[in-house]
Amino acid sequence: MIRKRWVGAGVLLAVVASLTTVQQLLPRPSKSLWWHVVYDAGHVPLFGLFSLVVLGLTLTLVRRPREDHPRHYVFAFGVTLVAGCLIEVLQWGAPARTAALLDVARNMAGSAAFLLLAATFDPLMATVAGPRKRSLRAAAVLLIAVSLIPVAIAGAAIVRRNAAFPRLSEFETRFGRYLLDTRNVEIESPPPREPWSPEPVPVNARVTFRPNSPAVLDFRSPYPDWTEYERLEFTIFSELDRIVELSLKIVDEERLPTLGDIFLAVLTIEPGVNEFVVPLSRVRDLDSVREMDLTRVHRILLFTTEAGEPFSVWMGDLRLE
């Protein structure tokens, strides 16, 4: 009997070690927004299973009186919480890894949800019965559902992105703004007022760049396949009394760690209406050993790196023609 308990404990320890190894070695998807969100949501089932394994380990190795049985669940949750926090701390200095408090929250949600579900099926949990059992199951399902909300939002944003193509951005929609990432940039859409122009201009957002440090407007995960189109077009309207410059960068998923392996152009923005047309033949022909893969476009960035006064321009959505 004792031998079987120790064999069972050894198997469970191996499972714990395997789950921890998987969490650390599984590469984080850096290219796709969708898979990045799914990867993050994977903390929930991973640490849920981890907590169940710890629970099985304590039940195998430690015998408690029936009235102390709930302490096994508390211990399993505590061990999982400490392990999750420790893993995040170790990731602070690890290359290609980032620590995040949200990951700790996902770990806790997964552990709590799985342990609550396990408790409702445990015959030794005498306090869990009837309405309380249903309430615990509902709480567990709710924890899992809340943890999956980012996956649902990202999925809806990708569906909306695909429907809007060949328009590559949508400043005025919630899902369109979800696909925008900013640093030292503010976006107002719809803009607080119409630009001062004698004629209507096709703009739908006022964008303020604050270039005291790099100011970046990042169009994340645009529709990736541009092969059926010839040019990228967009409009920028400026009320400024001076010329300003922005840099345009386009990157595909096969980007190499060299400066010449991206498309980079400087946009000179003069007072009034500026219509920009970027031939995709220029985008394709990189100054490197390869062509850009226009079936796997990954990011579009508008940015300024020179220090200066903040400035605002009106922008229209990016589109392919």
PDB file of C-alpha atoms in Angstrom:
ATOM      1  CA  MET A   1       0.000   0.000   0.000  1.00  0.00           C
ATOM      2  CA  ILE A   2       2.765   2.411   0.985  1.00  0.00           C
ATOM      3  CA  ARG A   3       4.686   1.500  -2.150  1.00  0.00           C
ATOM      4  CA  LYS A   4       1.652   2.283  -4.333  1.00  0.00           C
ATOM      5  CA  ARG A   5       1.276   5.649  -2.635  1.00  0.00           C
ATOM      6  CA  TRP A   6       4.882   6.560  -3.361  1.00  0.00           C
ATOM      7  CA  VAL A   7       4.616   5.376  -6.970  1.00  0.00           C
ATOM      8  CA  GLY A   8       1.522   7.507  -7.382  1.00  0.00           C
ATOM      9  CA  ALA A   9       3.319  10.440  -5.798  1.00  0.00           C
ATOM     10  CA  GLY A  10       6.235   9.990  -8.173  1.00  0.00           C
ATOM     11  CA  VAL A  11       3.914  10.013 -11.178  1.00  0.00           C
ATOM     12  CA  LEU A  12       2.208  13.181  -9.957  1.00  0.00           C
ATOM     13  CA  LEU A  13       5.574  14.863  -9.317  1.00  0.00           C
ATOM     14  CA  ALA A  14       6.603  14.017 -12.874  1.00  0.00           C
ATOM     15  CA  VAL A  15       3.380  15.591 -14.134  1.00  0.00           C
ATOM     16  CA  VAL A  16       4.080  18.743 -12.079  1.00  0.00           C
ATOM     17  CA  ALA A  17       7.594  18.946 -13.496  1.00  0.00           C
ATOM     18  CA  SER A  18       6.294  18.419 -17.027  1.00  0.00           C
ATOM     19  CA  LEU A  19       3.658  21.153 -16.722  1.00  0.00           C
ATOM     20  CA  THR A  20       6.236  23.589 -15.353  1.00  0.00           C
ATOM     21  CA  THR A  21       8.658  22.744 -18.145  1.00  0.00           C
ATOM     22  CA  VAL A  22       5.970  23.209 -20.787  1.00  0.00           C
ATOM     23  CA  GLN A  23       5.052  26.618 -19.357  1.00  0.00           C
ATOM     24  CA  GLN A  24       8.668  27.774 -19.452  1.00  0.00           C
ATOM     25  CA  LEU A  25       9.815  26.289 -22.746  1.00  0.00           C
ATOM     26  CA  LEU A  26       6.760  26.786 -24.924  1.00  0.00           C
ATOM     27  CA  PRO A  27       7.757  29.714 -27.155  1.00  0.00           C
ATOM     28  CA  ARG A  28       5.589  32.805 -26.895  1.00  0.00           C
ATOM     29  CA  PRO A  29       4.081  33.584 -30.317  1.00  0.00           C
ATOM     30  CA  SER A  30       5.453  37.029 -31.143  1.00  0.00           C
ATOM     31  CA  LYS A  31       3.966  37.459 -34.614  1.00  0.00           C
ATOM     32  CA  SER A  32       0.237  36.906 -34.383  1.00  0.00           C
ATOM     33  CA  LEU A  33      -1.987  38.976 -32.091  1.00  0.00           C
ATOM     34  CA  TRP A  34      -4.558  36.184 -32.062  1.00  0.00           C
ATOM     35  CA  TRP A  35      -2.112  33.496 -30.985  1.00  0.00           C
ATOM     36  CA  HIS A  36      -0.541  35.842 -28.466  1.00  0.00           C
ATOM     37  CA  VAL A  37      -3.929  36.265 -26.750  1.00  0.00           C
ATOM     38  CA  VAL A  38      -4.649  32.525 -26.922  1.00  0.00           C
ATOM     39  CA  TYR A  39      -1.205  31.814 -25.443  1.00  0.00           C
ATOM     40  CA  ASP A  40      -1.902  34.136 -22.524  1.00  0.00           C
ATOM     41  CA  ALA A  41      -5.315  32.544 -21.932  1.00  0.00           C
ATOM     42  CA  GLY A  42      -3.527  29.176 -21.767  1.00  0.00           C
ATOM     43  CA  HIS A  43      -2.377  30.098 -18.257  1.00  0.00           C
ATOM     44  CA  VAL A  44      -5.902  29.266 -17.046  1.00  0.00           C
ATOM     45  CA  PRO A  45      -6.049  25.549 -17.969  1.00  0.00           C
ATOM     46  CA  LEU A  46      -2.313  25.068 -17.422  1.00  0.00           C
ATOM     47  CA  PHE A  47      -2.330  26.271 -13.808  1.00  0.00           C
ATOM     48  CA  GLY A  48      -5.737  24.695 -13.239  1.00  0.00           C
ATOM     49  CA  LEU A  49      -4.228  21.315 -14.103  1.00  0.00           C
ATOM     50  CA  PHE A  50      -1.148  22.175 -12.048  1.00  0.00           C
ATOM     51  CA  SER A  51      -3.298  22.803  -8.975  1.00  0.00           C
ATOM     52  CA  LEU A  52      -5.164  19.499  -9.474  1.00  0.00           C
ATOM     53  CA  VAL A  53      -1.858  17.660  -9.678  1.00  0.00           C
ATOM     54  CA  VAL A  54      -0.676  19.323  -6.454  1.00  0.00           C
ATOM     55  CA  LEU A  55      -4.013  18.396  -4.863  1.00  0.00           C
ATOM     56  CA  GLY A  56      -3.577  14.759  -5.933  1.00  0.00           C
ATOM     57  CA  LEU A  57      -0.032  14.788  -4.575  1.00  0.00           C
ATOM     58  CA  THR A  58      -1.084  16.028  -1.150  1.00  0.00           C
ATOM     59  CA  LEU A  59      -3.986  13.571  -1.013  1.00  0.00           C
ATOM     60  CA  THR A  60      -1.556  10.754  -1.852  1.00  0.00           C
ATOM     61  CA  LEU A  61       1.199  11.661   0.607  1.00  0.00           C
ATOM     62  CA  VAL A  62      -0.669  13.274   3.495  1.00  0.00           C
ATOM     63  CA  ARG A  63      -3.490  11.598   5.360  1.00  0.00           C
ATOM     64  CA  ARG A  64      -5.808  13.980   7.215  1.00  0.00           C
ATOM     65  CA  PRO A  65      -8.960  13.467   9.258  1.00  0.00           C
ATOM     66  CA  ARG A  66     -12.147  13.884   7.243  1.00  0.00           C
ATOM     67  CA  GLU A  67     -12.904  17.244   8.855  1.00  0.00           C
ATOM     68  CA  ASP A  68      -9.514  18.574   7.705  1.00  0.00           C
ATOM     69  CA  HIS A  69      -9.999  17.450   4.106  1.00  0.00           C
ATOM     70  CA  PRO A  70     -10.667  21.026   2.756  1.00  0.00           C
ATOM     71  CA  ARG A  71      -7.129  21.972   3.831  1.00  0.00           C
ATOM     72  CA  HIS A  72      -5.793  19.920   0.923  1.00  0.00           C
ATOM     73  CA  TYR A  73      -7.556  22.304  -1.454  1.00  0.00           C
ATOM     74  CA  VAL A  74      -6.259  25.388   0.361  1.00  0.00           C
ATOM     75  CA  PHE A  75      -2.742  23.990   0.273  1.00  0.00           C
ATOM     76  CA  ALA A  76      -2.976  23.173  -3.463  1.00  0.00           C
ATOM     77  CA  PHE A  77      -4.193  26.700  -4.225  1.00  0.00           C
ATOM     78  CA  GLY A  78      -1.408  28.220  -2.122  1.00  0.00           C
ATOM     79  CA  VAL A  79       1.322  26.161  -3.784  1.00  0.00           C
ATOM     80  CA  THR A  80       0.000  27.024  -7.251  1.00  0.00           C
ATOM     81  CA  LEU A  81      -0.137  30.728  -6.375  1.00  0.00           C
ATOM     82  CA  VAL A  82       3.429  30.738  -5.071  1.00  0.00           C
ATOM     83  CA  ALA A  83       4.676  28.759  -8.082  1.00  0.00           C
ATOM     84  CA  GLY A  84       2.966  31.140 -10.506  1.00  0.00           C
ATOM     85  CA  CYS A  85       4.404  34.219  -8.788  1.00  0.00           C
ATOM     86  CA  LEU A  86       7.868  32.665  -8.704  1.00  0.00           C
ATOM     87  CA  ILE A  87       7.730  31.894 -12.435  1.00  0.00           C
ATOM     88  CA  GLU A  88       6.754  35.492 -13.219  1.00  0.00           C
ATOM     89  CA  VAL A  89       9.597  36.827 -11.050  1.00  0.00           C
ATOM     90  CA  LEU A  90      12.107  34.574 -12.828  1.00  0.00           C
ATOM     91  CA  GLN A  91      10.912  35.929 -16.178  1.00  0.00           C
ATOM     92  CA  TRP A  92      11.923  39.507 -15.368  1.00  0.00           C
ATOM     93  CA  GLY A  93      15.446  38.999 -16.623  1.00  0.00           C
ATOM     94  CA  ALA A  94      14.852  36.166 -19.084  1.00  0.00           C
ATOM     95  CA  PRO A  95      15.378  36.890 -22.798  1.00  0.00           C
ATOM     96  CA  ALA A  96      12.224  36.918 -24.955  1.00  0.00           C
ATOM     97  CA  ARG A  97      10.050  36.607 -21.836  1.00  0.00           C
ATOM     98  CA  THR A  98       8.025  39.202 -19.943  1.00  0.00           C
ATOM     99  CA  ALA A  99       6.520  39.130 -16.482  1.00  0.00           C
ATOM    100  CA  ALA A 100       2.952  40.362 -16.044  1.00  0.00           C
ATOM    101  CA  LEU A 101       0.562  40.728 -13.135  1.00  0.00           C
ATOM    102  CA  LEU A 102      -2.251  39.688 -15.475  1.00  0.00           C
ATOM    103  CA  ASP A 103      -0.544  36.318 -15.856  1.00  0.00           C
ATOM    104  CA  VAL A 104      -0.608  35.916 -12.075  1.00  0.00           C
ATOM    105  CA  ALA A 105      -4.335  36.721 -12.135  1.00  0.00           C
ATOM    106  CA  ARG A 106      -4.891  34.117 -14.867  1.00  0.00           C
ATOM    107  CA  ASN A 107      -2.954  31.563 -12.840  1.00  0.00           C
ATOM    108  CA  MET A 108      -5.127  32.247  -9.788  1.00  0.00           C
ATOM    109  CA  ALA A 109      -8.347  32.098 -11.815  1.00  0.00           C
ATOM    110  CA  GLY A 110      -7.416  28.774 -13.375  1.00  0.00           C
ATOM    111  CA  SER A 111      -6.369  27.267 -10.061  1.00  0.00           C
ATOM    112  CA  ALA A 112      -9.478  28.458  -8.235  1.00  0.00           C
ATOM    113  CA  ALA A 113     -11.844  27.338 -11.008  1.00  0.00           C
ATOM    114  CA  PHE A 114     -10.398  23.840 -11.324  1.00  0.00           C
ATOM    115  CA  LEU A 115     -10.215  23.302  -7.552  1.00  0.00           C
ATOM    116  CA  LEU A 116     -13.807  24.484  -7.098  1.00  0.00           C
ATOM    117  CA  LEU A 117     -14.968  22.046  -9.764  1.00  0.00           C
ATOM    118  CA  ALA A 118     -12.944  19.238  -8.199  1.00  0.00           C
ATOM    119  CA  ALA A 119     -14.454  19.958  -4.776  1.00  0.00           C
ATOM    120  CA  THR A 120     -17.978  19.525  -6.144  1.00  0.00           C
ATOM    121  CA  PHE A 121     -17.138  15.975  -7.246  1.00  0.00           C
ATOM    122  CA  ASP A 122     -15.202  15.030  -4.089  1.00  0.00           C
ATOM    123  CA  PRO A 123     -17.301  12.740  -1.814  1.00  0.00           C
ATOM    124  CA  LEU A 124     -15.151  13.734   1.166  1.00  0.00           C
ATOM    125  CA  MET A 125     -16.132  17.408   0.834  1.00  0.00           C
ATOM    126  CA  ALA A 126     -19.220  17.017   3.004  1.00  0.00           C
ATOM    127  CA  THR A 127     -19.830  20.776   3.151  1.00  0.00           C
ATOM    128  CA  VAL A 128     -20.257  20.917  -0.632  1.00  0.00           C
ATOM    129  CA  ALA A 129     -23.748  19.685  -1.428  1.00  0.00           C
ATOM    130  CA  GLY A 130     -27.063  20.795  -2.861  1.00  0.00           C
ATOM    131  CA  PRO A 131     -27.347  24.495  -3.738  1.00  0.00           C
ATOM    132  CA  ARG A 132     -23.799  25.156  -2.571  1.00  0.00           C
ATOM    133  CA  LYS A 133     -22.470  22.633  -5.085  1.00  0.00           C
ATOM    134  CA  ARG A 134     -24.341  24.361  -7.910  1.00  0.00           C
ATOM    135  CA  SER A 135     -23.099  27.760  -6.764  1.00  0.00           C
ATOM    136  CA  LEU A 136     -19.475  26.585  -6.715  1.00  0.00           C
ATOM    137  CA  ARG A 137     -19.776  25.117 -10.191  1.00  0.00           C
ATOM    138  CA  ALA A 138     -21.317  28.337 -11.469  1.00  0.00           C
ATOM    139  CA  ALA A 139     -18.489  30.337  -9.851  1.00  0.00           C
ATOM    140  CA  ALA A 140     -15.889  28.095 -11.493  1.00  0.00           C
ATOM    141  CA  VAL A 141     -17.500  28.423 -14.920  1.00  0.00           C
ATOM    142  CA  LEU A 142     -17.722  32.197 -14.443  1.00  0.00           C
ATOM    143  CA  LEU A 143     -14.009  32.433 -13.594  1.00  0.00           C
ATOM    144  CA  ILE A 144     -13.088  30.521 -16.738  1.00  0.00           C
ATOM    145  CA  ALA A 145     -15.480  32.573 -18.881  1.00  0.00           C
ATOM    146  CA  VAL A 146     -14.121  35.895 -17.600  1.00  0.00           C
ATOM    147  CA  SER A 147     -10.576  34.699 -18.264  1.00  0.00           C
ATOM    148  CA  LEU A 148     -11.518  33.958 -21.878  1.00  0.00           C
ATOM    149  CA  ILE A 149     -13.028  37.412 -22.563  1.00  0.00           C
ATOM    150  CA  PRO A 150      -9.755  38.702 -24.136  1.00  0.00           C
ATOM    151  CA  VAL A 151      -9.815  35.755 -26.557  1.00  0.00           C
ATOM    152  CA  ALA A 152     -13.382  36.586 -27.571  1.00  0.00           C
ATOM    153  CA  ILE A 153     -12.554  40.280 -28.051  1.00  0.00           C
ATOM    154  CA  ALA A 154      -9.463  39.499 -30.131  1.00  0.00           C
ATOM    155  CA  GLY A 155     -11.432  37.034 -32.235  1.00  0.00           C
ATOM    156  CA  ALA A 156     -14.195  39.575 -32.863  1.00  0.00           C
ATOM    157  CA  ALA A 157     -11.617  42.224 -33.782  1.00  0.00           C
ATOM    158  CA  ILE A 158      -9.982  39.884 -36.305  1.00  0.00           C
ATOM    159  CA  VAL A 159     -13.379  39.037 -37.841  1.00  0.00           C
ATOM    160  CA  ARG A 160     -14.178  42.754 -38.110  1.00  0.00           C
ATOM    161  CA  ARG A 161     -10.740  43.419 -39.623  1.00  0.00           C
ATOM    162  CA  ASN A 162     -11.306  40.789 -42.284  1.00  0.00           C
ATOM    163  CA  ALA A 163     -14.740  42.191 -43.138  1.00  0.00           C
ATOM    164  CA  ALA A 164     -13.341  45.734 -43.538  1.00  0.00           C
ATOM    165  CA  PHE A 165     -10.550  44.706 -45.934  1.00  0.00           C
ATOM    166  CA  PRO A 166      -9.128  46.300 -48.124  1.00  0.00           C
ATOM    167  CA  ARG A 167      -9.444  49.040 -45.529  1.00  0.00           C
ATOM    168  CA  LEU A 168      -6.594  48.307 -43.144  1.00  0.00           C
ATOM    169  CA  SER A 169      -7.659  50.445 -40.185  1.00  0.00           C
ATOM    170  CA  GLU A 170     -10.834  51.699 -38.577  1.00  0.00           C
ATOM    171  CA  PHE A 171     -10.228  54.583 -36.218  1.00  0.00           C
ATOM    172  CA  GLU A 172     -13.931  55.073 -35.532  1.00  0.00           C
ATOM    173  CA  THR A 173     -14.828  51.540 -34.341  1.00  0.00           C
ATOM    174  CA  ARG A 174     -14.110  49.931 -31.005  1.00  0.00           C
ATOM    175  CA  PHE A 175     -12.597  46.835 -32.594  1.00  0.00           C
ATOM    176  CA  GLY A 176     -10.519  49.011 -34.917  1.00  0.00           C
ATOM    177  CA  ARG A 177      -9.069  50.884 -31.949  1.00  0.00           C
ATOM    178  CA  TYR A 178      -8.400  47.562 -30.225  1.00  0.00           C
ATOM    179  CA  LEU A 179      -5.969  46.755 -33.042  1.00  0.00           C
ATOM    180  CA  LEU A 180      -4.076  50.023 -32.479  1.00  0.00           C
ATOM    181  CA  ASP A 181      -1.194  50.287 -30.054  1.00  0.00           C
ATOM    182  CA  THR A 182       0.229  53.672 -29.101  1.00  0.00           C
ATOM    183  CA  ARG A 183       3.205  55.113 -27.293  1.00  0.00           C
ATOM    184  CA  ASN A 184       3.214  58.863 -26.636  1.00  0.00           C
ATOM    185  CA  VAL A 185       0.332  59.161 -29.098  1.00  0.00           C
ATOM    186  CA  GLU A 186      -3.281  60.177 -28.460  1.00  0.00           C
ATOM    187  CA  ILE A 187      -6.142  59.305 -30.827  1.00  0.00           C
ATOM    188  CA  GLU A 188      -9.474  61.112 -30.885  1.00  0.00           C
ATOM    189  CA  SER A 189     -12.079  59.434 -33.069  1.00  0.00           C
ATOM    190  CA  PRO A 190     -14.411  60.893 -33.971  1.00  0.00           C
ATOM    191  CA  PRO A 191     -12.290  64.038 -33.839  1.00  0.00           C
ATOM    192  CA  PRO A 192     -13.477  66.828 -31.502  1.00  0.00           C
ATOM    193  CA  ARG A 193     -14.223  69.034 -34.518  1.00  0.00           C
ATOM    194  CA  GLU A 194     -13.848  69.152 -38.263  1.00  0.00           C
ATOM    195  CA  PRO A 195     -10.456  70.313 -39.586  1.00  0.00           C
ATOM    196  CA  TRP A 196     -10.295  73.860 -40.897  1.00  0.00           C
ATOM    197  CA  SER A 197     -10.399  73.065 -44.591  1.00  0.00           C
ATOM    198  CA  PRO A 198     -12.285  74.834 -47.392  1.00  0.00           C
ATOM    199  CA  GLU A 199     -13.232  71.423 -48.768  1.00  0.00           C
ATOM    200  CA  PRO A 200     -14.174  68.165 -46.994  1.00  0.00           C
ATOM    201  CA  VAL A 201     -11.249  65.835 -46.437  1.00  0.00           C
ATOM    202  CA  PRO A 202     -11.505  62.043 -45.866  1.00  0.00           C
ATOM    203  CA  VAL A 203     -10.243  61.956 -42.273  1.00  0.00           C
ATOM    204  CA  ASN A 204     -11.875  60.421 -39.213  1.00  0.00           C
ATOM    205  CA  ALA A 205      -9.400  60.854 -36.359  1.00  0.00           C
ATOM    206  CA  ARG A 206      -7.179  63.496 -34.838  1.00  0.00           C
ATOM    207  CA  VAL A 207      -3.832  62.018 -33.849  1.00  0.00           C
ATOM    208  CA  THR A 208      -1.484  63.836 -31.473  1.00  0.00           C
ATOM    209  CA  PHE A 209       2.187  62.876 -31.409  1.00  0.00           C
ATOM    210  CA  ARG A 210       4.204  63.835 -28.319  1.00  0.00           C
ATOM    211  CA  PRO A 211       7.787  63.350 -29.487  1.00  0.00           C
ATOM    212  CA  ASN A 212       9.626  64.139 -26.249  1.00  0.00           C
ATOM    213  CA  SER A 213      10.529  60.450 -26.685  1.00  0.00           C
ATOM    214  CA  PRO A 214       9.681  58.089 -29.559  1.00  0.00           C
ATOM    215  CA  ALA A 215       5.996  58.505 -30.431  1.00  0.00           C
ATOM    216  CA  VAL A 216       4.573  55.440 -32.165  1.00  0.00           C
ATOM    217  CA  LEU A 217       1.219  54.587 -33.732  1.00  0.00           C
ATOM    218  CA  ASP A 218       1.220  50.842 -34.309  1.00  0.00           C
ATOM    219  CA  PHE A 219      -1.393  49.189 -36.543  1.00  0.00           C
ATOM    220  CA  ARG A 220      -1.238  45.673 -35.108  1.00  0.00           C
ATOM    221  CA  SER A 221      -2.021  42.575 -37.141  1.00  0.00           C
ATOM    222  CA  PRO A 222      -3.415  44.194 -40.291  1.00  0.00           C
ATOM    223  CA  TYR A 223      -4.997  41.931 -42.862  1.00  0.00           C
ATOM    224  CA  PRO A 224      -1.867  40.056 -43.974  1.00  0.00           C
ATOM    225  CA  ASP A 225      -2.366  39.267 -47.673  1.00  0.00           C
ATOM    226  CA  TRP A 226      -1.806  42.298 -49.931  1.00  0.00           C
ATOM    227  CA  THR A 227      -0.887  40.440 -53.106  1.00  0.00           C
ATOM    228  CA  GLU A 228      -3.985  41.434 -55.106  1.00  0.00           C
ATOM    229  CA  TYR A 229      -3.373  45.165 -54.664  1.00  0.00           C
ATOM    230  CA  GLU A 230      -0.987  47.727 -56.094  1.00  0.00           C
ATOM    231  CA  ARG A 231      -0.664  50.528 -53.553  1.00  0.00           C
ATOM    232  CA  LEU A 232      -1.266  51.652 -49.992  1.00  0.00           C
ATOM    233  CA  GLU A 233      -3.116  54.961 -49.672  1.00  0.00           C
ATOM    234  CA  PHE A 234      -4.097  57.282 -46.824  1.00  0.00           C
ATOM    235  CA  THR A 235      -4.771  60.948 -46.185  1.00  0.00           C
ATOM    236  CA  ILE A 236      -3.236  63.216 -43.558  1.00  0.00           C
ATOM    237  CA  PHE A 237      -4.504  66.770 -43.067  1.00  0.00           C
ATOM    238  CA  SER A 238      -2.405  69.323 -41.182  1.00  0.00           C
ATOM    239  CA  GLU A 239      -3.493  72.660 -39.736  1.00  0.00           C
ATOM    240  CA  LEU A 240       0.055  73.398 -38.666  1.00  0.00           C
ATOM    241  CA  ASP A 241       1.948  76.365 -40.070  1.00  0.00           C
ATOM    242  CA  ARG A 242       5.087  74.271 -40.469  1.00  0.00           C
ATOM    243  CA  ILE A 243       6.242  71.031 -42.082  1.00  0.00           C
ATOM    244  CA  VAL A 244       6.492  67.940 -39.889  1.00  0.00           C
ATOM    245  CA  GLU A 245       7.762  64.477 -40.646  1.00  0.00           C
ATOM    246  CA  LEU A 246       6.608  60.992 -39.758  1.00  0.00           C
ATOM    247  CA  SER A 247       8.274  57.703 -40.579  1.00  0.00           C
ATOM    248  CA  LEU A 248       6.306  54.814 -42.065  1.00  0.00           C
ATOM    249  CA  LYS A 249       7.478  51.288 -41.353  1.00  0.00           C
ATOM    250  CA  ILE A 250       5.987  48.051 -42.725  1.00  0.00           C
ATOM    251  CA  VAL A 251       7.120  44.674 -41.430  1.00  0.00           C
ATOM    252  CA  ASP A 252       6.290  41.117 -42.452  1.00  0.00           C
ATOM    253  CA  GLU A 253       6.451  37.986 -40.313  1.00  0.00           C
ATOM    254  CA  GLU A 254       9.795  36.931 -41.779  1.00  0.00           C
ATOM    255  CA  ARG A 255      11.614  40.056 -40.693  1.00  0.00           C
ATOM    256  CA  LEU A 256      15.328  39.545 -40.168  1.00  0.00           C
ATOM    257  CA  PRO A 257      17.193  41.452 -37.428  1.00  0.00           C
ATOM    258  CA  THR A 258      18.675  43.959 -39.867  1.00  0.00           C
ATOM    259  CA  LEU A 259      17.629  47.519 -40.667  1.00  0.00           C
ATOM    260  CA  GLY A 260      17.350  46.762 -44.374  1.00  0.00           C
ATOM    261  CA  ASP A 261      14.811  44.021 -43.819  1.00  0.00           C
ATOM    262  CA  ILE A 262      11.876  46.394 -43.325  1.00  0.00           C
ATOM    263  CA  PHE A 263      10.175  48.939 -45.526  1.00  0.00           C
ATOM    264  CA  LEU A 264      10.944  52.401 -44.203  1.00  0.00           C
ATOM    265  CA  ALA A 265       9.924  55.745 -45.692  1.00  0.00           C
ATOM    266  CA  VAL A 266       9.828  59.323 -44.428  1.00  0.00           C
ATOM    267  CA  LEU A 267       6.523  61.154 -44.879  1.00  0.00           C
ATOM    268  CA  THR A 268       6.765  64.922 -45.257  1.00  0.00           C
ATOM    269  CA  ILE A 269       3.530  66.482 -44.024  1.00  0.00           C
ATOM    270  CA  GLU A 270       2.885  69.985 -45.295  1.00  0.00           C
ATOM    271  CA  PRO A 271       0.099  72.335 -44.177  1.00  0.00           C
ATOM    272  CA  GLY A 272      -3.195  71.294 -45.754  1.00  0.00           C
ATOM    273  CA  VAL A 273      -4.172  68.024 -47.399  1.00  0.00           C
ATOM    274  CA  ASN A 274      -1.500  65.364 -47.903  1.00  0.00           C
ATOM    275  CA  GLU A 275      -2.415  62.357 -50.030  1.00  0.00           C
ATOM    276  CA  PHE A 276       0.099  59.551 -49.594  1.00  0.00           C
ATOM    277  CA  VAL A 277       0.403  56.729 -52.117  1.00  0.00           C
ATOM    278  CA  VAL A 278       2.910  53.953 -51.458  1.00  0.00           C
ATOM    279  CA  PRO A 279       3.396  51.491 -54.366  1.00  0.00           C
ATOM    280  CA  LEU A 280       3.499  47.963 -53.055  1.00  0.00           C
ATOM    281  CA  SER A 281       6.301  47.220 -55.498  1.00  0.00           C
ATOM    282  CA  ARG A 282       8.463  49.508 -53.332  1.00  0.00           C
ATOM    283  CA  VAL A 283       7.309  47.720 -50.207  1.00  0.00           C
ATOM    284  CA  ARG A 284       8.105  44.335 -51.724  1.00  0.00           C
ATOM    285  CA  ASP A 285      11.617  45.195 -52.903  1.00  0.00           C
ATOM    286  CA  LEU A 286      13.586  45.430 -49.681  1.00  0.00           C
ATOM    287  CA  ASP A 287      17.231  46.410 -49.581  1.00  0.00           C
ATOM    288  CA  SER A 288      18.185  42.973 -48.353  1.00  0.00           C
ATOM    289  CA  VAL A 289      18.658  39.425 -49.538  1.00  0.00           C
ATOM    290  CA  ARG A 290      14.943  38.794 -49.959  1.00  0.00           C
ATOM    291  CA  GLU A 291      11.609  40.285 -50.929  1.00  0.00           C
ATOM    292  CA  MET A 292       9.008  41.207 -48.361  1.00  0.00           C
ATOM    293  CA  ASP A 293       6.333  38.536 -48.125  1.00  0.00           C
ATOM    294  CA  LEU A 294       3.135  40.426 -48.963  1.00  0.00           C
ATOM    295  CA  THR A 295       1.052  37.428 -47.943  1.00  0.00           C
ATOM    296  CA  ARG A 296       2.257  37.784 -44.347  1.00  0.00           C
ATOM    297  CA  VAL A 297       2.318  41.492 -43.523  1.00  0.00           C
ATOM    298  CA  HIS A 298       2.584  41.808 -39.757  1.00  0.00           C
ATOM    299  CA  ARG A 299       2.684  45.453 -38.668  1.00  0.00           C
ATOM    300  CA  ILE A 300       2.391  49.004 -39.947  1.00  0.00           C
ATOM    301  CA  LEU A 301       3.898  51.794 -37.858  1.00  0.00           C
ATOM    302  CA  LEU A 302       3.827  55.567 -38.048  1.00  0.00           C
ATOM    303  CA  PHE A 303       6.307  57.181 -35.717  1.00  0.00           C
ATOM    304  CA  THR A 304       8.578  60.090 -34.977  1.00  0.00           C
ATOM    305  CA  THR A 305      11.899  59.777 -33.180  1.00  0.00           C
ATOM    306  CA  GLU A 306      13.095  63.387 -33.126  1.00  0.00           C
ATOM    307  CA  ALA A 307      12.433  65.406 -29.983  1.00  0.00           C
ATOM    308  CA  GLY A 308      10.185  68.400 -30.449  1.00  0.00           C
ATOM    309  CA  GLU A 309       6.895  70.037 -29.607  1.00  0.00           C
ATOM    310  CA  PRO A 310       3.714  67.918 -29.651  1.00  0.00           C
ATOM    311  CA  PHE A 311       1.682  68.234 -32.828  1.00  0.00           C
ATOM    312  CA  SER A 312      -1.689  67.043 -34.075  1.00  0.00           C
ATOM    313  CA  VAL A 313      -2.768  65.949 -37.528  1.00  0.00           C
ATOM    314  CA  TRP A 314      -6.006  64.566 -38.911  1.00  0.00           C
ATOM    315  CA  MET A 315      -5.811  61.084 -40.406  1.00  0.00           C
ATOM    316  CA  GLY A 316      -7.958  58.881 -42.578  1.00  0.00           C
ATOM    317  CA  ASP A 317      -7.948  55.117 -42.536  1.00  0.00           C
ATOM    318  CA  LEU A 318      -5.246  53.195 -44.359  1.00  0.00           C
ATOM    319  CA  ARG A 319      -6.526  51.354 -47.406  1.00  0.00           C
ATOM    320  CA  LEU A 320      -5.270  49.240 -50.293  1.00  0.00           C
ATOM    321  CA  GLU A 321      -6.096  49.986 -53.913  1.00  0.00           C
TER     322      GLU A 321
END
